[in-house]
Coordinates of C-alpha atoms (C1' of nucleotides) in Angstrom, one line a residue:
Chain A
X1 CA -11.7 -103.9 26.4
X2 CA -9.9 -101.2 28.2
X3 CA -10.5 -97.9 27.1
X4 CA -7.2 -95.4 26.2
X5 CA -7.4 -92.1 27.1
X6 CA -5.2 -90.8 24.8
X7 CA -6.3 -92.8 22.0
X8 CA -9.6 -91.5 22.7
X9 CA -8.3 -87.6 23.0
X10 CA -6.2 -88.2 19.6
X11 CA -9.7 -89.4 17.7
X12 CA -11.6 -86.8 19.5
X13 CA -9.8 -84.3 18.1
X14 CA -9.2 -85.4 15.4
X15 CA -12.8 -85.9 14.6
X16 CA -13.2 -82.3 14.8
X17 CA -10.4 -81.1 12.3
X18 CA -6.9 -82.3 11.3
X19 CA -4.0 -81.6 13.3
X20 CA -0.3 -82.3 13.8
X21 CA 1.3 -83.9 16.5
X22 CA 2.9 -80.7 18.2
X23 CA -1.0 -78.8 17.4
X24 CA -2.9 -82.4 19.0
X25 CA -0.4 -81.7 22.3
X26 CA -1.7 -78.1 22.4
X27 CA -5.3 -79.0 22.3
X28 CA -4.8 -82.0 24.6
X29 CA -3.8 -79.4 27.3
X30 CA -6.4 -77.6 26.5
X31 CA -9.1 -80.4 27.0
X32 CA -7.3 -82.3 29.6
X33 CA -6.2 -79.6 31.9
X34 CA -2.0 -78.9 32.4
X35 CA -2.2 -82.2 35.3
X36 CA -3.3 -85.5 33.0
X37 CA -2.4 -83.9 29.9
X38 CA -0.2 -86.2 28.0
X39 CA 3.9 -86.0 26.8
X40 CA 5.5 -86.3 23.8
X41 CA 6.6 -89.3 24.8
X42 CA 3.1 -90.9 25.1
X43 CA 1.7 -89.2 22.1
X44 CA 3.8 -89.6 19.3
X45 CA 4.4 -93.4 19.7
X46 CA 0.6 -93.4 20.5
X47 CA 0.0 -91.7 16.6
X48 CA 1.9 -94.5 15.1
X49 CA -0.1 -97.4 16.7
X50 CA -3.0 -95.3 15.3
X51 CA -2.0 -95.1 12.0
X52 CA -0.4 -98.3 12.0
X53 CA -4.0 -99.8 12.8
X54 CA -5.7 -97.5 10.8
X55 CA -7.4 -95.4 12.5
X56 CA -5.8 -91.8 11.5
X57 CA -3.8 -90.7 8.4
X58 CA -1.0 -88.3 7.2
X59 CA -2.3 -86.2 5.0
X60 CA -1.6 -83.0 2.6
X61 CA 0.1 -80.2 4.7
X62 CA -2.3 -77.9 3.1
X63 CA -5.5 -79.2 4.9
X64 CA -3.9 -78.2 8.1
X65 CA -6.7 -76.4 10.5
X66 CA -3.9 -73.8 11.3
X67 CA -4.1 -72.3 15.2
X68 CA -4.7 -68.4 14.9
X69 CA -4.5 -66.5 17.7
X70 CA -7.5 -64.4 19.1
X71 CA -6.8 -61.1 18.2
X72 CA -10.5 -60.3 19.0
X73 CA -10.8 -58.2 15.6
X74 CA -11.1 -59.4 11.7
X75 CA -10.4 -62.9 13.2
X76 CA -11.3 -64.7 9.4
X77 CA -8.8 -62.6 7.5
X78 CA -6.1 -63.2 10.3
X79 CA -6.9 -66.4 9.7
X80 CA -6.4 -66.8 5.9
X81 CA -3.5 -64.4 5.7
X82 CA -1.8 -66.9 8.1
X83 CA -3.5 -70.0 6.6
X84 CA -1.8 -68.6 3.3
X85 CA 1.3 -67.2 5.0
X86 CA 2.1 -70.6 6.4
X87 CA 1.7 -72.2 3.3
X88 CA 4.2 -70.5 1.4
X89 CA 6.6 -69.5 4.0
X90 CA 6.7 -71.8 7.0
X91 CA 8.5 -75.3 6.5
X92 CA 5.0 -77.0 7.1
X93 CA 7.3 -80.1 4.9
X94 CA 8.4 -81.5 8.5
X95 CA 4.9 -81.6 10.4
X96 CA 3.0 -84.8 9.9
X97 CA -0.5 -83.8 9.6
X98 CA -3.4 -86.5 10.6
X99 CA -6.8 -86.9 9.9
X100 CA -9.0 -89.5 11.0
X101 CA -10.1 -92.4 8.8
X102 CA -13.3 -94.1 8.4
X103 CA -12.0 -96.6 10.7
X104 CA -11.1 -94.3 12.9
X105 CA -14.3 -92.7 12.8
X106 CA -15.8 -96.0 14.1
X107 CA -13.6 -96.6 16.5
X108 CA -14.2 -93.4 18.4
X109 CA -18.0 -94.3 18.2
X110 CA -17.0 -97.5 19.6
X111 CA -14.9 -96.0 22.5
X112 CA -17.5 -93.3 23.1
X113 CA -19.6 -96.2 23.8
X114 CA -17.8 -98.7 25.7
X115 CA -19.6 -99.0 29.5
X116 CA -16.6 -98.6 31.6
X117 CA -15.8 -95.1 32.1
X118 CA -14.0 -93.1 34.9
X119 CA -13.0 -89.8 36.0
X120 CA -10.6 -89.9 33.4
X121 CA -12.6 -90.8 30.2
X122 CA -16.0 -89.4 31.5
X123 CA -15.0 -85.7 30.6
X124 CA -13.3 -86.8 27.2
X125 CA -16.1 -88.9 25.8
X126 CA -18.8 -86.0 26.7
X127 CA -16.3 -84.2 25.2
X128 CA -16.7 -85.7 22.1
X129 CA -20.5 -87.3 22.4
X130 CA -21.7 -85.2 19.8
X131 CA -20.1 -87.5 17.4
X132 CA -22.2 -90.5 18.9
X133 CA -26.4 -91.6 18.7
X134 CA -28.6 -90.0 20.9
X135 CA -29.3 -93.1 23.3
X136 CA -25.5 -93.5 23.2
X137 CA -25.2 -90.2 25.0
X138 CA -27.7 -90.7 27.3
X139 CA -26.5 -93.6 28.2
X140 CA -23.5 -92.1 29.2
X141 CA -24.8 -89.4 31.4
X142 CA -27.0 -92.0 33.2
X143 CA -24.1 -94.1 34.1
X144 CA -22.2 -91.5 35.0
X145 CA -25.0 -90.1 37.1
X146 CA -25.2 -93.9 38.9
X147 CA -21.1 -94.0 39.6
X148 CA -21.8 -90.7 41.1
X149 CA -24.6 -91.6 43.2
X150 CA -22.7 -94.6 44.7
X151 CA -19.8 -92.7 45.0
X152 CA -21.5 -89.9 47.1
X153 CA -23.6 -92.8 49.4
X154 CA -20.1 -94.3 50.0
X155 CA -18.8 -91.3 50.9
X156 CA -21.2 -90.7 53.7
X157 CA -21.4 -94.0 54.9
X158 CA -17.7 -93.5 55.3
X159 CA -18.2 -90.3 57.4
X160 CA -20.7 -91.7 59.7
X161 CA -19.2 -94.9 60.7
X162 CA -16.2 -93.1 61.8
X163 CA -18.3 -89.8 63.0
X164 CA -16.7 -89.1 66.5
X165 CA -13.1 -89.7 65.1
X166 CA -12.8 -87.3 63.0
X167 CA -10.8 -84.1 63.4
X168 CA -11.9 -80.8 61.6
X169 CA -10.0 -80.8 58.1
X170 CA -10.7 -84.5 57.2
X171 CA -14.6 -83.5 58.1
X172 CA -14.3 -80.6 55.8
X173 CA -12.7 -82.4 53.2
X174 CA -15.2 -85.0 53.0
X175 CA -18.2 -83.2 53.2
X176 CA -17.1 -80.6 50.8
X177 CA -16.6 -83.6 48.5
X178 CA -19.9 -84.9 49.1
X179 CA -21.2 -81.4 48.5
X180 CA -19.1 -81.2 45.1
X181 CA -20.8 -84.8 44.2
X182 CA -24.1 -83.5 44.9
X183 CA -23.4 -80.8 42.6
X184 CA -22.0 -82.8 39.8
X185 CA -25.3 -84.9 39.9
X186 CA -27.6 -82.2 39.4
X187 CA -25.7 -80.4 36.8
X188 CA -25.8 -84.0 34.9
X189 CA -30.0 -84.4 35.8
X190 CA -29.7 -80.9 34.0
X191 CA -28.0 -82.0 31.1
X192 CA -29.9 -85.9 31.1
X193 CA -33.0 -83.4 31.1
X194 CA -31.9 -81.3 28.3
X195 CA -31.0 -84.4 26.2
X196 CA -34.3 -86.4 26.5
X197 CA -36.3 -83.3 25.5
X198 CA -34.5 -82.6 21.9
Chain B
X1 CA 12.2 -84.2 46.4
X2 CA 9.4 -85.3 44.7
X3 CA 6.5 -86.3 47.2
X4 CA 5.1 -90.1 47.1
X5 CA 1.9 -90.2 47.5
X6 CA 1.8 -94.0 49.3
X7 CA 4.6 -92.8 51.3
X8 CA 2.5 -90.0 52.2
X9 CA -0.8 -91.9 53.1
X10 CA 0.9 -94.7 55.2
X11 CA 2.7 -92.0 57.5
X12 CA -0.2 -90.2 58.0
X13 CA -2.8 -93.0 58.8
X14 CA 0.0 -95.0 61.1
X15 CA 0.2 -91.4 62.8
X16 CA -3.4 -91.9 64.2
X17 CA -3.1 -95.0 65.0
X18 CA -1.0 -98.5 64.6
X19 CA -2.4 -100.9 61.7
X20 CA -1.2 -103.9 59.3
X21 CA -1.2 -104.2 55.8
X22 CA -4.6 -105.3 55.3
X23 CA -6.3 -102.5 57.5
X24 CA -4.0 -100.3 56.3
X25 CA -5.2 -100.8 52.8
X26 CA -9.1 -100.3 53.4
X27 CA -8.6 -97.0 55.2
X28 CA -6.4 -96.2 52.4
X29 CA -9.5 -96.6 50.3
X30 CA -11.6 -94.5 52.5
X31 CA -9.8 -91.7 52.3
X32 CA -8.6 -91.7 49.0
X33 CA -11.8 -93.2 47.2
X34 CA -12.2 -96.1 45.6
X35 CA -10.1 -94.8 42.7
X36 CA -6.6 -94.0 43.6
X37 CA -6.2 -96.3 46.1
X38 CA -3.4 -98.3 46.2
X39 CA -3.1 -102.1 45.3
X40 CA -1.3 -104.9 47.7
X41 CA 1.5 -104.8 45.2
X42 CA 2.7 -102.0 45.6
X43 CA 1.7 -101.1 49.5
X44 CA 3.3 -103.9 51.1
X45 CA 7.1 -103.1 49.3
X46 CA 6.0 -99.8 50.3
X47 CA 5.8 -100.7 54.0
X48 CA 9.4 -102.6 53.4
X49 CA 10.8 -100.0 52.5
X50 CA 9.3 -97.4 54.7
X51 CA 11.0 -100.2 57.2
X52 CA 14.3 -100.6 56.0
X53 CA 14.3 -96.6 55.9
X54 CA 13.5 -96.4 60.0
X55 CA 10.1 -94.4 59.5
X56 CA 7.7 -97.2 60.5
X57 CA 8.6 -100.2 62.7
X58 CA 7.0 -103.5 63.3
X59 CA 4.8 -103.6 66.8
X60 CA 3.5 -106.5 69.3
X61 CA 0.4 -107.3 67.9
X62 CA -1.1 -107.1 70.9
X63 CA -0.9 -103.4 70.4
X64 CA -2.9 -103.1 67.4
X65 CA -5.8 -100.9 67.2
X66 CA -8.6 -103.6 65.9
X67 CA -11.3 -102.7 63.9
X68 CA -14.4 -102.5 65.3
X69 CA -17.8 -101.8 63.1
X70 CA -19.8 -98.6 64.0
X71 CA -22.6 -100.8 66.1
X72 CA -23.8 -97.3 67.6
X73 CA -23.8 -98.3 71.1
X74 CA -21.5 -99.0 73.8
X75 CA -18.2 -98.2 71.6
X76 CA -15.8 -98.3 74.3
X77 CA -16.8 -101.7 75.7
X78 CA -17.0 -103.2 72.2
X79 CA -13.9 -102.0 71.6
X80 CA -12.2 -103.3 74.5
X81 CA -13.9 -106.7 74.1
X82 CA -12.8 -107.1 70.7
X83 CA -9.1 -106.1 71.5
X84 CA -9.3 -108.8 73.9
X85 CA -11.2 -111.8 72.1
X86 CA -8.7 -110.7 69.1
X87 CA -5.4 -111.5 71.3
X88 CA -6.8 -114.7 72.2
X89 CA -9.0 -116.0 69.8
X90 CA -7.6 -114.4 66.9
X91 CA -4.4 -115.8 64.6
X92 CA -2.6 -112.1 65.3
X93 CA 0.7 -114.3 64.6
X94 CA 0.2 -113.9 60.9
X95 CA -0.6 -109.8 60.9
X96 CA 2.1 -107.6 60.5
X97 CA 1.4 -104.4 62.7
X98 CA 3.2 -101.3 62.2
X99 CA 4.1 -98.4 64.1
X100 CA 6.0 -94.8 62.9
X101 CA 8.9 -93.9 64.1
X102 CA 9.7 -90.5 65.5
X103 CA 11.4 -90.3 62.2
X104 CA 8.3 -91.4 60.1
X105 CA 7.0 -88.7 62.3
X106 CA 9.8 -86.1 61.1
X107 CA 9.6 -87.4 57.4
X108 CA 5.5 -86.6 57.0
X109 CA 5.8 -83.3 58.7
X110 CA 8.6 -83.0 56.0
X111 CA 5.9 -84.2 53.4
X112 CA 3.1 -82.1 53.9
X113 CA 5.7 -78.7 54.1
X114 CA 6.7 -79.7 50.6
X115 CA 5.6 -77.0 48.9
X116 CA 4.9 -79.1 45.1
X117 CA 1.5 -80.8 45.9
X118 CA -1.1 -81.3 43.2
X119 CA -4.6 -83.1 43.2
X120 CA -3.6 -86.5 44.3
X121 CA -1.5 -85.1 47.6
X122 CA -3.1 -82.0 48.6
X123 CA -6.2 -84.2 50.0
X124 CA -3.9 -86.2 51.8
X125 CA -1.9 -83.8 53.3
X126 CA -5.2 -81.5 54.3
X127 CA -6.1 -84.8 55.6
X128 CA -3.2 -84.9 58.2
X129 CA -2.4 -81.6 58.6
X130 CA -3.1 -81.6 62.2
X131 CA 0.5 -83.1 62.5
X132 CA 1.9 -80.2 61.4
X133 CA 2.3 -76.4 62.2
X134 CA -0.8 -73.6 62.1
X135 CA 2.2 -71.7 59.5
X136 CA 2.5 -74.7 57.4
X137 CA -1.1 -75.6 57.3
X138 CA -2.1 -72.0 56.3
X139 CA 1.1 -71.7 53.6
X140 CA -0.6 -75.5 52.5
X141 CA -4.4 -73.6 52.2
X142 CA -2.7 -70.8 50.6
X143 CA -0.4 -72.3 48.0
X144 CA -3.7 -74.7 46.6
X145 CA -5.7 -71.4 46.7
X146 CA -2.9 -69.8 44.3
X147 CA -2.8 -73.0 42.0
X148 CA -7.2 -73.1 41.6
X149 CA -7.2 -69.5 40.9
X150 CA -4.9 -70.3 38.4
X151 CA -6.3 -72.9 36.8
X152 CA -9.6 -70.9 36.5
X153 CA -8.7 -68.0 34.9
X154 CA -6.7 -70.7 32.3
X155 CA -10.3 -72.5 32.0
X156 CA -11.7 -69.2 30.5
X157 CA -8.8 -68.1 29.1
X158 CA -8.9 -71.4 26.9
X159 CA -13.2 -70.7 26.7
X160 CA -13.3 -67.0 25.5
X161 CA -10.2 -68.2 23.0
X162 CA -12.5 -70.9 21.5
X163 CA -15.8 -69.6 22.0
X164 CA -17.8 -70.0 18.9
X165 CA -16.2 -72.9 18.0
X166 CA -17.4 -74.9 21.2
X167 CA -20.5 -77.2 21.3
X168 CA -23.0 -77.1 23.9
X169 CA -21.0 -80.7 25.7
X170 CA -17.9 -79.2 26.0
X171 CA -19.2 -75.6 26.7
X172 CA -21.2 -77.2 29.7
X173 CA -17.9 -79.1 30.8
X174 CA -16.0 -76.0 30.8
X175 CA -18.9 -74.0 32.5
X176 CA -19.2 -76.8 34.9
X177 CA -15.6 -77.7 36.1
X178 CA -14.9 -73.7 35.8
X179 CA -17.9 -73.4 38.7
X180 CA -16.6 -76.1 40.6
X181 CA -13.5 -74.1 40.7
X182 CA -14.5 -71.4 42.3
X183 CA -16.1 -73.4 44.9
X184 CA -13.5 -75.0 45.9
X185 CA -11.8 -71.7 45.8
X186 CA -14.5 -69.9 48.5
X187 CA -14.1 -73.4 50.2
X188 CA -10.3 -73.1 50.8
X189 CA -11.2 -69.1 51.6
X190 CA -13.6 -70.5 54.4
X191 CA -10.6 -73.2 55.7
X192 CA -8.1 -70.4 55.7
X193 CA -10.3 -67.6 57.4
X194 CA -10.7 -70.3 60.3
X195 CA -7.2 -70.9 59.8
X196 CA -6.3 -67.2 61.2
X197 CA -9.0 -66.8 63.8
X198 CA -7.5 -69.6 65.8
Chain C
dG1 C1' 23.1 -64.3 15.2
dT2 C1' 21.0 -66.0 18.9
dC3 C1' 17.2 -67.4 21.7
dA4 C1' 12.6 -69.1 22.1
dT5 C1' 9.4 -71.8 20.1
dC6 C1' 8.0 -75.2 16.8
dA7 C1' 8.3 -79.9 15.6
dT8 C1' 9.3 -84.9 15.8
dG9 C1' 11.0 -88.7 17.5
dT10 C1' 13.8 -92.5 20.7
dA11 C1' 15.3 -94.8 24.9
dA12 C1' 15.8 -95.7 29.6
dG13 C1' 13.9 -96.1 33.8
dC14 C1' 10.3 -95.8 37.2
dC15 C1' 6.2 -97.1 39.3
dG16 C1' 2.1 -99.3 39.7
dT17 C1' -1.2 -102.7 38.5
dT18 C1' -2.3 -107.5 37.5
dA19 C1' -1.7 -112.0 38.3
dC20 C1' 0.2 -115.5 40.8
dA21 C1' 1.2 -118.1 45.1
dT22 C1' 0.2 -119.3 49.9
dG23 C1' -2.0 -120.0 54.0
dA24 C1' -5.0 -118.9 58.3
dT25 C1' -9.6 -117.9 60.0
dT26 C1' -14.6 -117.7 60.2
dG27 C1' -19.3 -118.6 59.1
dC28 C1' -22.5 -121.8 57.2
Chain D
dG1 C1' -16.0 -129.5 54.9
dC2 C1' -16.3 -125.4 51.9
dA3 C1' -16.5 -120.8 50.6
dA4 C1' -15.5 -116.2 51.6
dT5 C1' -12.6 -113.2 53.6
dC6 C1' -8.4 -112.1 56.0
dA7 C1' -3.6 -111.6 55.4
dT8 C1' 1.0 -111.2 53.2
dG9 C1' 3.9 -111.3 49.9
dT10 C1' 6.5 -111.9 44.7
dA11 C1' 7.1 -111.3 39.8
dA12 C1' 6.1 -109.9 35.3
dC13 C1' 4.3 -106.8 32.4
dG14 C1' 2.9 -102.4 30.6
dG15 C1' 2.6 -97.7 30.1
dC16 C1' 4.0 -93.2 31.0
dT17 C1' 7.3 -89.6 32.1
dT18 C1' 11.9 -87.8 31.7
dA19 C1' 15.7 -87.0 29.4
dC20 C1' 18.0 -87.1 25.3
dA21 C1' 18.8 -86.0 20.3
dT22 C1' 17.9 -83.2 16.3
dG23 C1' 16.7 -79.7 13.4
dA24 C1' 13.7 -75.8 11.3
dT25 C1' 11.6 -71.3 11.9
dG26 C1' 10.6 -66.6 13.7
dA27 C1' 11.5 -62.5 16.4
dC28 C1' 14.6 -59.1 18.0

DNA sequence: GTCATCATGTAAGCCGTTACATGATTGC
DNA sequence: GCAATCATGTAACGGCTTACATGATGAC
């Protein structure tokens, strides 16, 4: 089983608080970075398959989570002036609002846990891990930690064998990527650490 | 003119030195990482093509650079034994070898000057950037600076604009990729500094 | 009233992976 | 001899982006 990143993104978010299509893009970006963060194109089709299977819902436009800006000050009455506002005065009749579904729910779990992950899912399922068991999480860091391990051993194998050949910027580039491996690998022994003592 | 990434990796490695498909290939997955790296099916039309267009030309086998593992010891020799048992011994007949052109050699400098490069081709082009000139490399440094500073004041942008709605996972993510950011920043300040001195 | 943004969708086309097909060479 | 690797290709399939099409809302 293949895991879809946007199918994961859409029940991620959607975990969290129901959205509409246009709101999911939005928050996409936000999780996915501008590069990798998905179109229209991909995302609408990709809600109907989901709610075709099940997974996610149209609901009442009411329930919508609405985006406030951060003004900085009174930030819950900005918020229910325009949760009210939008209500009444915005045509919220032509956005489809989704929530997730029980189905849904297990599904995400199910993703969440699947063993092959990447650069691309890795960030998106710790993204959303909190919605997952404990030993599913760790799990996740550890195999992370062992594709990064592998990754960074490569890496130097790589730049020895071809030691003598190499001209200034391909050295640089791959022993600042080794250095940036490093560093991903203790930041996850931090956060391994952090999970087995709670 | 939207920059193609294979295009862009073949040039550079047959710039260093003449390969075939096969070679070709597992450098391709040295540089770029396991991930990334391009599949048969879509390297070898790529080599037609580069072919049909005049930037790479087939070469006498005879003039291929063979591979020769990292034994430690006597390089040269090794080397030139190799070439020489691999003429004889060696079904070369079957190998495809190519070559660039002077105007494969025009078409990457061409490549790496494009100024719309993004995470898949700036390592590549860093990676070859001796081909090209001290003004492009630096404008090449500069323009990935201007793009990472970028993207890190949208990181906390998108983190003080959520903050009390984030939990610890995808505050650490944030945190984490928001400090890798900046050293990849002070790392492109170190490339360019050297850049200027020399 | 007009422009930017919000909002949802469809269709074509590109590009790349996967799978398939073939055969030589080398080590055991 | 047999398996693994080397070596080159083709074809189908799938998924994503781009472009297109449409219309409401809000700000100035």
């Amino acid at each position: 089983m293949l895991v879809d990143v946007i199918e994961l993104a859409i029940l991620g978010l959607l975990r969290e608080s129901e959205l509409h299509g246009y709101e999911l893009k939005k928050r996409l970006r936000e999780i996915m970075g501008p590069l990798s963060s998905v179109s229209f194109g991909s995302l609408y089709p990709a809600l109907q398959r989901l709610e075709s299977g099940g997974q996610v819902k149209a609901v009442e436009a009411a329930d919508v989570a609405p985006t406030f800006p951060s003004t900085g000050s009174f930030a819950g009455e900005a918020a229910a002036f325009r949760a009210a506002t939008r209500r009444v005065m915005r045509g919220t009749r032509n956005r489809k609002v989704y929530g997730i579904t029980e189905q849904g729910e297990a599904r995400l779990a199910e993703l969440i846990a699947d063993p092959s992950d990447d650069e691309r899912t890795f960030p998106l399922k710790l993204a959303f891990c909190r919605w997952c068991e404990p030993e599913v999480r760790l799990g996740l860091l550890q195999r992370r930690r062992a594709q990064l391990v592998e990754r960074l051993s490569e890496g130097r194998r790589n730049m020895r064998s071809r030691e003598e050949r190499l001209d200034r910027y391909v050295r640089s580039l791959m022993e600042h990527d080794s250095e940036s491996t490093e560093r991903d690998i203790a930041w996850l022994d931090r956060l391994i650490e952090e999970e087995k003592t709670s």
